[in-house]
Short mmCIF file of C-alpha atoms and ligand atoms in Angstrom, two decimals:
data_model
loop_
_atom_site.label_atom_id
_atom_site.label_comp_id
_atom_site.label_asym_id
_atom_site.label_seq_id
_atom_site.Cartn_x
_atom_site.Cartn_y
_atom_site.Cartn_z
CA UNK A 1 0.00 0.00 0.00
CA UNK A 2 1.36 3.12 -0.76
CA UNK A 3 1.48 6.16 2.02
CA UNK A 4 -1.45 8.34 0.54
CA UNK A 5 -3.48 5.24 0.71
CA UNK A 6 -2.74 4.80 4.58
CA UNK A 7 -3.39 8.12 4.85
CA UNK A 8 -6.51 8.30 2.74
CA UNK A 9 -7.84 5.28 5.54
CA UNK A 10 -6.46 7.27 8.65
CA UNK A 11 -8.92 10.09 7.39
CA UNK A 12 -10.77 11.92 10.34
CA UNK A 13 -14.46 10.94 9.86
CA UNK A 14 -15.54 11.11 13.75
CA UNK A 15 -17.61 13.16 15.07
CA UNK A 16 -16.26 13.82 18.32
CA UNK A 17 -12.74 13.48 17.34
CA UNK A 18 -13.10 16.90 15.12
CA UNK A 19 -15.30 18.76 17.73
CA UNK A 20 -12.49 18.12 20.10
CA UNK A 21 -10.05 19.55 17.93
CA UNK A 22 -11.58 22.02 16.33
CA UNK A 23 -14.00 23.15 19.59
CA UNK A 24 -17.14 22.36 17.93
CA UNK A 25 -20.39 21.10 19.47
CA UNK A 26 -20.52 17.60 18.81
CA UNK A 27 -24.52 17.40 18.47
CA UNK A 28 -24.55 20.17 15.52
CA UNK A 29 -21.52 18.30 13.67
CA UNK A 30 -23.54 15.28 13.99
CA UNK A 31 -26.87 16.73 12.84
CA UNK A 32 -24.97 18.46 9.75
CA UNK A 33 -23.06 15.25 9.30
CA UNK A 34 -26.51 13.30 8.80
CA UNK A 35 -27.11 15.25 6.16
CA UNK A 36 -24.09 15.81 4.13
CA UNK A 37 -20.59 13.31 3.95
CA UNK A 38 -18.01 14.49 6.73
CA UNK A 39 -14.87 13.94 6.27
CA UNK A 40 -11.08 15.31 6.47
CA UNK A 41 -7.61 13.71 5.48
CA UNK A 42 -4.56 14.42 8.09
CA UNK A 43 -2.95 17.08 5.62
CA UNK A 44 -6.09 19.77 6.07
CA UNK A 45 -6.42 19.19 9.58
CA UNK A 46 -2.71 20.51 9.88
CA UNK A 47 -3.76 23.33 7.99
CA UNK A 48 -6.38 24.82 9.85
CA UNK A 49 -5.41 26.60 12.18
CA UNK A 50 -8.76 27.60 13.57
CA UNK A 51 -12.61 26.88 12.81
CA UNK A 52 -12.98 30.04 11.23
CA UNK A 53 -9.88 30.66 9.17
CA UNK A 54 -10.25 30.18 5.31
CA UNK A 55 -9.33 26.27 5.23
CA UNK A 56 -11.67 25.76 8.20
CA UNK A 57 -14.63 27.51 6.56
CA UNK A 58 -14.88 25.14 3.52
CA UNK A 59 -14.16 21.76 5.11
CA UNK A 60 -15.47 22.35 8.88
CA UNK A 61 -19.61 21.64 9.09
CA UNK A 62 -21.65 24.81 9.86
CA UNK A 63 -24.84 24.29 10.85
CA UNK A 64 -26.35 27.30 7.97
CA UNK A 65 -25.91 23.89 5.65
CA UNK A 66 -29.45 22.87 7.18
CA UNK A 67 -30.77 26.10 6.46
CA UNK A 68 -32.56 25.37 2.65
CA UNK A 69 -32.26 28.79 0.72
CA UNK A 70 -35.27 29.17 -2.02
CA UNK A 71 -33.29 29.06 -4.71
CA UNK A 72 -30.83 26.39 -3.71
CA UNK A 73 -31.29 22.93 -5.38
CA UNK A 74 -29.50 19.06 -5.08
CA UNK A 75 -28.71 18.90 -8.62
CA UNK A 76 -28.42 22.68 -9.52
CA UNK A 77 -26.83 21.75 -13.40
CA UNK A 78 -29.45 19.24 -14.07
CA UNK A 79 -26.15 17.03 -14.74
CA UNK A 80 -28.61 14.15 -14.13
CA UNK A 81 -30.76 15.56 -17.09
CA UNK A 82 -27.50 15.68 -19.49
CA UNK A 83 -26.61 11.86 -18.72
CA UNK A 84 -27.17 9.56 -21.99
CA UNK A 85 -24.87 6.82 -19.99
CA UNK A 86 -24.16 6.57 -16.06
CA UNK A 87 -21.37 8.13 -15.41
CA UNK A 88 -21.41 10.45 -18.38
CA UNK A 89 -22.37 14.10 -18.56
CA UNK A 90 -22.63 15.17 -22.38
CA UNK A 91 -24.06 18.93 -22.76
CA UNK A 92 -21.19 20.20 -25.51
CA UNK A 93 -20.71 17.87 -28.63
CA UNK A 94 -17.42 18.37 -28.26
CA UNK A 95 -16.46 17.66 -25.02
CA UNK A 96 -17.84 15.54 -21.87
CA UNK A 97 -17.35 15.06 -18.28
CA UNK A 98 -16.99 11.61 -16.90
CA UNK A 99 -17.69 10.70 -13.46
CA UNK A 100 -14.98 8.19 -12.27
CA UNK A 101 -15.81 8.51 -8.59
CA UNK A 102 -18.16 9.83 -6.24
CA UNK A 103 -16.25 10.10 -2.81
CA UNK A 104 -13.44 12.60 -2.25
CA UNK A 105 -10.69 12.05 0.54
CA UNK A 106 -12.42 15.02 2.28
CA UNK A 107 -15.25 16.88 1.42
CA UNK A 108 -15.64 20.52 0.90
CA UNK A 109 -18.60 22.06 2.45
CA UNK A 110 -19.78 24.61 -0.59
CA UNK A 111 -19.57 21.64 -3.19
CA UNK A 112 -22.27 21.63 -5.72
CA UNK A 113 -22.34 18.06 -5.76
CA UNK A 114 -22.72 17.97 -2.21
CA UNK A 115 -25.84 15.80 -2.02
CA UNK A 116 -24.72 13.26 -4.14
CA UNK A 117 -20.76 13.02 -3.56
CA UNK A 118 -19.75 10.43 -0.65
CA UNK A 119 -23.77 9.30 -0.87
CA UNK A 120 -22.69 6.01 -3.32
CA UNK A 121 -25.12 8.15 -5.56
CA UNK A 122 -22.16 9.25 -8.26
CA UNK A 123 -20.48 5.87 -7.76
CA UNK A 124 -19.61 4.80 -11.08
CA UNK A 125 -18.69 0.98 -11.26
CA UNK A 126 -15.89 -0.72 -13.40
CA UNK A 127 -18.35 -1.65 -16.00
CA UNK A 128 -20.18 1.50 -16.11
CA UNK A 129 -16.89 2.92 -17.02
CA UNK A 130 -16.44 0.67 -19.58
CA UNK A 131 -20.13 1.45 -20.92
CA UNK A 132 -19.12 5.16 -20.83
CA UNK A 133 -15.83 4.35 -22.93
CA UNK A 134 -18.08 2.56 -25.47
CA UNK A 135 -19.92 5.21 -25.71
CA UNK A 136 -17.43 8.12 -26.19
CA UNK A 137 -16.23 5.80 -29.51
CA UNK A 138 -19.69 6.25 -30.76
CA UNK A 139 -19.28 10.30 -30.19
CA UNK A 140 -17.93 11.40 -33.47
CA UNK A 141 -17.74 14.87 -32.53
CA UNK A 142 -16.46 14.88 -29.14
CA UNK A 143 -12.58 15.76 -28.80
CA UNK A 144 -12.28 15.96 -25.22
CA UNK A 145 -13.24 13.70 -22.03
CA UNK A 146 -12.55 15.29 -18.30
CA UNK A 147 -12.30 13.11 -15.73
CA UNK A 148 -13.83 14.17 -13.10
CA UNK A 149 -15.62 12.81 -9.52
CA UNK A 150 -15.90 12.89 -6.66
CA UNK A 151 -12.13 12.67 -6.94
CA UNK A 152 -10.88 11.13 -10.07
CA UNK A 153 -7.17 10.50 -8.60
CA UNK A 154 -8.67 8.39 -5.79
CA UNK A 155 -8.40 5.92 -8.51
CA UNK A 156 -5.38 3.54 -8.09
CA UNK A 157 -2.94 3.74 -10.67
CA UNK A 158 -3.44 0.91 -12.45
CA UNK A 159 -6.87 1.56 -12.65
CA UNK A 160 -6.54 5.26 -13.56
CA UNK A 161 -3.41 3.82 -16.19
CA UNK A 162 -6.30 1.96 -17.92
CA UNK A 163 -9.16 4.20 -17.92
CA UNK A 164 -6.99 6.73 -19.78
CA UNK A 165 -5.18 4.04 -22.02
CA UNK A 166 -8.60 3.21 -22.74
CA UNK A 167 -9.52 6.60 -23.60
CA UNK A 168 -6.43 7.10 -25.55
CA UNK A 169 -7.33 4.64 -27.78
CA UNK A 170 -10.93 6.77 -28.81
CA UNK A 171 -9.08 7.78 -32.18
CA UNK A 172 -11.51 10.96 -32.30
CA UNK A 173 -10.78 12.30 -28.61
CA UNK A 174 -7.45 14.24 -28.86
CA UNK A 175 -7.56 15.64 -25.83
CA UNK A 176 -7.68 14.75 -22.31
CA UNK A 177 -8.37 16.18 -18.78
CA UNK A 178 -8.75 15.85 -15.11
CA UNK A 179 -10.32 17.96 -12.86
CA UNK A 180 -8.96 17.56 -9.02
CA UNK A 181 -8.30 18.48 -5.67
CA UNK A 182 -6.34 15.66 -4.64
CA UNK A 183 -3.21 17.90 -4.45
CA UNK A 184 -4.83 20.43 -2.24
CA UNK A 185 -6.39 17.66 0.39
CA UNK A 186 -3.60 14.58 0.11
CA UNK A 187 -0.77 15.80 -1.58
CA UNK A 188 1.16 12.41 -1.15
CA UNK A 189 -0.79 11.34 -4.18
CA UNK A 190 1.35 12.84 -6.23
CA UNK A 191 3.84 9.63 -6.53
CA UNK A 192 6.48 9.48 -9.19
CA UNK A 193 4.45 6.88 -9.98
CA UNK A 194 1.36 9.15 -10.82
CA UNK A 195 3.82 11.91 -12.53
CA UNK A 196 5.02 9.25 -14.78
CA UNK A 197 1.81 7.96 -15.76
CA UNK A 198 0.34 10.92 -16.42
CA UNK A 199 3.16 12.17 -18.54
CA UNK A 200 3.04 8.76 -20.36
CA UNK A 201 -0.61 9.83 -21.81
CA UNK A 202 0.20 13.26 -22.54
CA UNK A 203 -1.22 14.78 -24.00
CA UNK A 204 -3.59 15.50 -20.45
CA UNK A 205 -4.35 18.60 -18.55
CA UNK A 206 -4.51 18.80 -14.96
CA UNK A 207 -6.71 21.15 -13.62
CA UNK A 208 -6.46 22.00 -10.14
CA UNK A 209 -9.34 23.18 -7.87
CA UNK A 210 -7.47 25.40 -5.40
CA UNK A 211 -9.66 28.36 -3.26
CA UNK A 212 -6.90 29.90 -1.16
CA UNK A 213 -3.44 30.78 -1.07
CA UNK A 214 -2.58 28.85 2.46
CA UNK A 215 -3.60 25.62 0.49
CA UNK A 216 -0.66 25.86 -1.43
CA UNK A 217 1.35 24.56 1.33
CA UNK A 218 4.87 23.21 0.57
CA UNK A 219 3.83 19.54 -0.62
CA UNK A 220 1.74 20.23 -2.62
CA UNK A 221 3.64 22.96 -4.15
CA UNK A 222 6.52 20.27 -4.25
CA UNK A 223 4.19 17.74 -5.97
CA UNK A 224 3.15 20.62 -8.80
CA UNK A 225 6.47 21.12 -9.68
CA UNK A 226 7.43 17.46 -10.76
CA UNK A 227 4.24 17.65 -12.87
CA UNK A 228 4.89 20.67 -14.40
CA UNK A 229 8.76 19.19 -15.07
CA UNK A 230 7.51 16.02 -16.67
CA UNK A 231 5.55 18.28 -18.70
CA UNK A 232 1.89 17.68 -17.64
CA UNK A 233 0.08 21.33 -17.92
CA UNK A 234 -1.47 22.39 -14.81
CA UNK A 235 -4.05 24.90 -14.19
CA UNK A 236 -6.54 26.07 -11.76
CA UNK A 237 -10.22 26.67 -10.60
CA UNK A 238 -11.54 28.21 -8.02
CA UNK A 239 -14.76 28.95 -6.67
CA UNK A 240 -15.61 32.67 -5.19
CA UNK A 241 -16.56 31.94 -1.60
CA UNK A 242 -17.76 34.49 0.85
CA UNK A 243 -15.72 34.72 4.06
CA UNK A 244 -12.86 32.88 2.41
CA UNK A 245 -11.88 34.61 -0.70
CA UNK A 246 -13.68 37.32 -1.75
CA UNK A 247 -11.59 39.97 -1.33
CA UNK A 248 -9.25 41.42 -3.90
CA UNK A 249 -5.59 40.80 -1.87
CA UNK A 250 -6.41 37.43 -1.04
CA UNK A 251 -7.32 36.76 -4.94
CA UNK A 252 -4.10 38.63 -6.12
CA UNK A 253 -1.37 36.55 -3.64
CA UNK A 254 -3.45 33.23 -5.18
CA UNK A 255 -3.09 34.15 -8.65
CA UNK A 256 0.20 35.08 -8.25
CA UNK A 257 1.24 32.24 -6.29
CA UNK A 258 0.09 29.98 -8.98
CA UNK A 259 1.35 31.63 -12.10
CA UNK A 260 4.54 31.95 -10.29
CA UNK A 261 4.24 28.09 -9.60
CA UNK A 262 3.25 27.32 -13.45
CA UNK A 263 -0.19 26.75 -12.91
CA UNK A 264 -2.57 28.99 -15.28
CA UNK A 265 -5.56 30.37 -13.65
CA UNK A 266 -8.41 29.14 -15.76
CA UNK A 267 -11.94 30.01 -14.10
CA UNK A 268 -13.09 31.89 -11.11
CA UNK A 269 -16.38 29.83 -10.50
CA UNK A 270 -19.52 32.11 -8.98
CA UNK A 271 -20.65 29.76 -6.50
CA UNK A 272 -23.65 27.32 -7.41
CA UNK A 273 -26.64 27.56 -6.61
CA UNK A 274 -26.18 24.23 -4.04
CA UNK A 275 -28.31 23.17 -1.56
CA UNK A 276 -26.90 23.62 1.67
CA UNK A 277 -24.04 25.65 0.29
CA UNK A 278 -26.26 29.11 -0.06
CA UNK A 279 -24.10 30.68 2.79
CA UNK A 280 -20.85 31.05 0.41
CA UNK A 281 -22.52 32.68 -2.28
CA UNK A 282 -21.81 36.11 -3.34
CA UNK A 283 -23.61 38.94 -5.44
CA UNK A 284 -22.40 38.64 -8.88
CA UNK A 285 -21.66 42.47 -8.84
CA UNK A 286 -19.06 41.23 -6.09
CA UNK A 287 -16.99 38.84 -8.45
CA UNK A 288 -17.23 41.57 -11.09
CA UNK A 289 -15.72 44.05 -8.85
CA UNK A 290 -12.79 42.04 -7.48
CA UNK A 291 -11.78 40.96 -10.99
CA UNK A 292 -11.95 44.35 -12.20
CA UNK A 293 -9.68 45.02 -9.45
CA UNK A 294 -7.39 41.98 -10.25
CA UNK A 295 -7.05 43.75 -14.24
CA UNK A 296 -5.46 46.34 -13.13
CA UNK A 297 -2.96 44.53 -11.07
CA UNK A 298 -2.00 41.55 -12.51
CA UNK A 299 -0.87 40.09 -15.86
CA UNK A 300 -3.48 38.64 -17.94
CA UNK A 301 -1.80 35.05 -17.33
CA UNK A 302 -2.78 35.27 -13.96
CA UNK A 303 -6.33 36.24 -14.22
CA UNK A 304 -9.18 34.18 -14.56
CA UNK A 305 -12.50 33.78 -16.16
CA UNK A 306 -15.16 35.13 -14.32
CA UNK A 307 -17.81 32.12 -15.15
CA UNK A 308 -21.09 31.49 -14.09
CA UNK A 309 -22.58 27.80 -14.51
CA UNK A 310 -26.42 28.19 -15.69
CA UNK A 311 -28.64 26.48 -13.67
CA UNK A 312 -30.89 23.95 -14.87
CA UNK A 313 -27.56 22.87 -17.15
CA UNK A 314 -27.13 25.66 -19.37
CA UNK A 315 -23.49 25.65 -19.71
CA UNK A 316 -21.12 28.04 -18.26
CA UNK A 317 -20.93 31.80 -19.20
CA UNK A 318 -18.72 34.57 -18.36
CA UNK A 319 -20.38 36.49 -15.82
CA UNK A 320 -18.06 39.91 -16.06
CA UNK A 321 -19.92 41.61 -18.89
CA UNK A 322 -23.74 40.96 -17.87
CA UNK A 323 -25.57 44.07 -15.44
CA UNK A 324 -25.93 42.41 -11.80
CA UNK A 325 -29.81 42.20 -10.33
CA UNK A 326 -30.99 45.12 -8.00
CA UNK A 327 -33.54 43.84 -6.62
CA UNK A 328 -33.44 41.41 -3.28
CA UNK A 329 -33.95 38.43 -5.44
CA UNK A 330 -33.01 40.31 -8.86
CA UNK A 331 -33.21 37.92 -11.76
CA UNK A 332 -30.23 38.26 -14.15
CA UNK A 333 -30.73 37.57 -17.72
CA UNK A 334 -28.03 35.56 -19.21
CA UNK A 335 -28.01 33.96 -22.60
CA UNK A 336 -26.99 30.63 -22.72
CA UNK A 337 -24.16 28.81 -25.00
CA UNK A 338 -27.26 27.76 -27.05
CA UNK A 339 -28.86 31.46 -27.34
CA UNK A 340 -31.72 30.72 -24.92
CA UNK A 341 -32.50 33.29 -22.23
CA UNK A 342 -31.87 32.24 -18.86
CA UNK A 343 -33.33 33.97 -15.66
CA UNK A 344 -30.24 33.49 -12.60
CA UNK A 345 -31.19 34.42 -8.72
CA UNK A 346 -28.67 36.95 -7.85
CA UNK A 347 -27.73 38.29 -4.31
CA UNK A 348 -28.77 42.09 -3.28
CA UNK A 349 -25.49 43.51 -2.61
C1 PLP B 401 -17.62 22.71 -17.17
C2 PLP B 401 -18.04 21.65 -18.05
C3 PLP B 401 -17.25 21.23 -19.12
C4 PLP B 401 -15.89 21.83 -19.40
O1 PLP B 401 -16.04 23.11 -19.86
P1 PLP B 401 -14.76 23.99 -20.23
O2 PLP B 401 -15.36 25.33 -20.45
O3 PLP B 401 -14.18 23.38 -21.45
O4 PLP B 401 -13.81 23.92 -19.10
C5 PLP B 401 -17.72 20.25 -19.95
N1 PLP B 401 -18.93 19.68 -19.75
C6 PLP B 401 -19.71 20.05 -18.73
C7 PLP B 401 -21.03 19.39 -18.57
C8 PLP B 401 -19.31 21.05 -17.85
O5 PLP B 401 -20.08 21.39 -16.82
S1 SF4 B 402 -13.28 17.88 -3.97
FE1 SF4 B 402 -14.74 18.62 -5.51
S2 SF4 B 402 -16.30 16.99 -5.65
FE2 SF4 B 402 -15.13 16.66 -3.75
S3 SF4 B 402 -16.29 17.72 -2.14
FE3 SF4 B 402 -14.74 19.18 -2.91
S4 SF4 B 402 -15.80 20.35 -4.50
FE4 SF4 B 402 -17.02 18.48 -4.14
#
């Protein structure tokens, strides 16, 4: 067994264990954690340094998760609408998400897959996968497949080594991708083992869901840089959370920090429209201002998309050119990728 896997069964699940620590009341943690997956690896518990700093705000239960906000919703991007195989969510012809695995080694508390992730619910089984593979062959238009979860590198390697060999072999599919946050939560996963497997199917993008600058902590930082050596192209998402990054200095030292460390900031991610994830969201006139901000003070490599991810399944649009709602609930108009209007609950500011 390799370390990350020890590590990934020594995760901190209990109850008690993480009110103790973290000088929570155990009943609330275990009402919350009725409701939603709890669960933390070693490597984050290290890095909070207190319940209400930015790393313990998205992984430490709050009990505003059993509040249920109007407008929030289980499967807010309909991905269960845009599923032609299990496992598979197809909405552009050219490119499609696959669900490898729904558990992460800890889970974040904003997720918009939070009712379903660690619920068996996104579990995709070895089969299914193959089903999916089948039909990505049949896809004559699609060009990319993004691995995605859950936590896609909670696969073992061999496992993971097939899947994308497999994938590989999809003459019409020229690109590949995986979307984690395995560096940010278990950074041990990033074996020489992994490095040289992923640089073996090159050519692969890793994109890297990071929120705040203190999760770039020296392993994982460490593991980044024997990617980026072997040539595997990292970049980053993050989502705009309230109390943890929405302000404009702690958006700057992130971007930075990540250019500097050869990973491209892709998309800034308004926060969906989850249920029991309402108290991160944001105004959208707040993401517009901070990246405004960010324009003037960093190079366009660092900066971001500003995107907003339609409910109902829309597709993602950038968000920093449409006129933010006034009203309490103001309804923003957005056109979607397919030139339908689409009505989006924004925050008063
Ligand atoms: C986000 C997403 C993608 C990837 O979109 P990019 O803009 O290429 O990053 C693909 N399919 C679905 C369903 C998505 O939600
Ligand atoms: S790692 Fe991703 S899928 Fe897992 S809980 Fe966090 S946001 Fe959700």
């Amino acid at each position: 067994m390799d370390p990350w896997q020890k590590q990934l069964m020594d995760g901190v699940v209990d109850c008690s264990r993480i009110a103790e620590r973290f000088g929570l009341d155990v009943r609330e943690l275990q009402l919350i954690a009725d409701r939603y997956p709890l669960r933390l690896t070693q490597h984050l518990c290290e890095l909070i340094e207190h319940r209400d700093d930015p790393i313990g705000r998205q992984f430490l239960p709050n009990l505003a998760e059993l509040r249920d906000d109007p407008d929030t919703m289980i499967d807010p991007l309909a991905e269960a609408d845009h599923s032609p195989v299990p496992g598979v969510v197809h909405r552009h012809p050219d490119r499609a998400l696959l669900l490898v695995n729904g558990s992460c080694p800890a889970y974040c508390r904003f997720c918009f897959r939070k009712g379903r992730v660690g619920t068996g619910d996104l579990k995709t089984s070895f089969s299914e996968l193959e089903q999916a593979c089948d039909y990505f062959a049949g896809c004559r238009e699609l060009q990319e497949v993004i691995l995605t979860g859950g936590e896609p590198l909670l696969l073992t390697d061999l496992l993971l080594e097939n899947l994308l060999a497999r994938l590989r072999r999809i003459d019409h599919v020229g690109l590949l991708r995986i979307h984690t946050r395995m560096p940010v939560m278990l950074p041990d996963r990033m074996t020489d083992h992994l490095v040289e497997l992923l640089r073996r199917v090159q050519p692969l993008y890793l994109v890297i869901h990071v929120n705040h600058p203190r999760e770039l902590a020296p392993q994982m930082l460490e593991g980044c840089r024997r990617l980026a050596e072997s040539g595997v192209p990292l970049a980053s998402q993050t989502v705009l959370l309230k109390g943890v990054n929405d302000d404009v200095a702690t958006l700057e030292n992130l971007f930075r920090s990540l250019l500097r460390n050869r990973i491209r900031p892709y998309y800034l991610h308004q926060a969906d429209l989850a249920r029991g994830a309402g108290h991160f969201r944001t105004p959208l006139a707040v993401g517009q201002r901070l990246l405004g901000e960010l324009q003037g003070r960093l190079p366009g490599l660092a900066l971001p998309q500003l995107v907003v991810d339609l409910p109902g399944g829309k597709g993602k649009v950038p968000a920093h050119t449409v006129s933010p709602g006034r009203s309490a609930s103001g309804r923003v108009r957005f056109v979607a990728p397919d030139g339908c209007p689409v009505d989006y609950p924004d925050l008063a500011t």
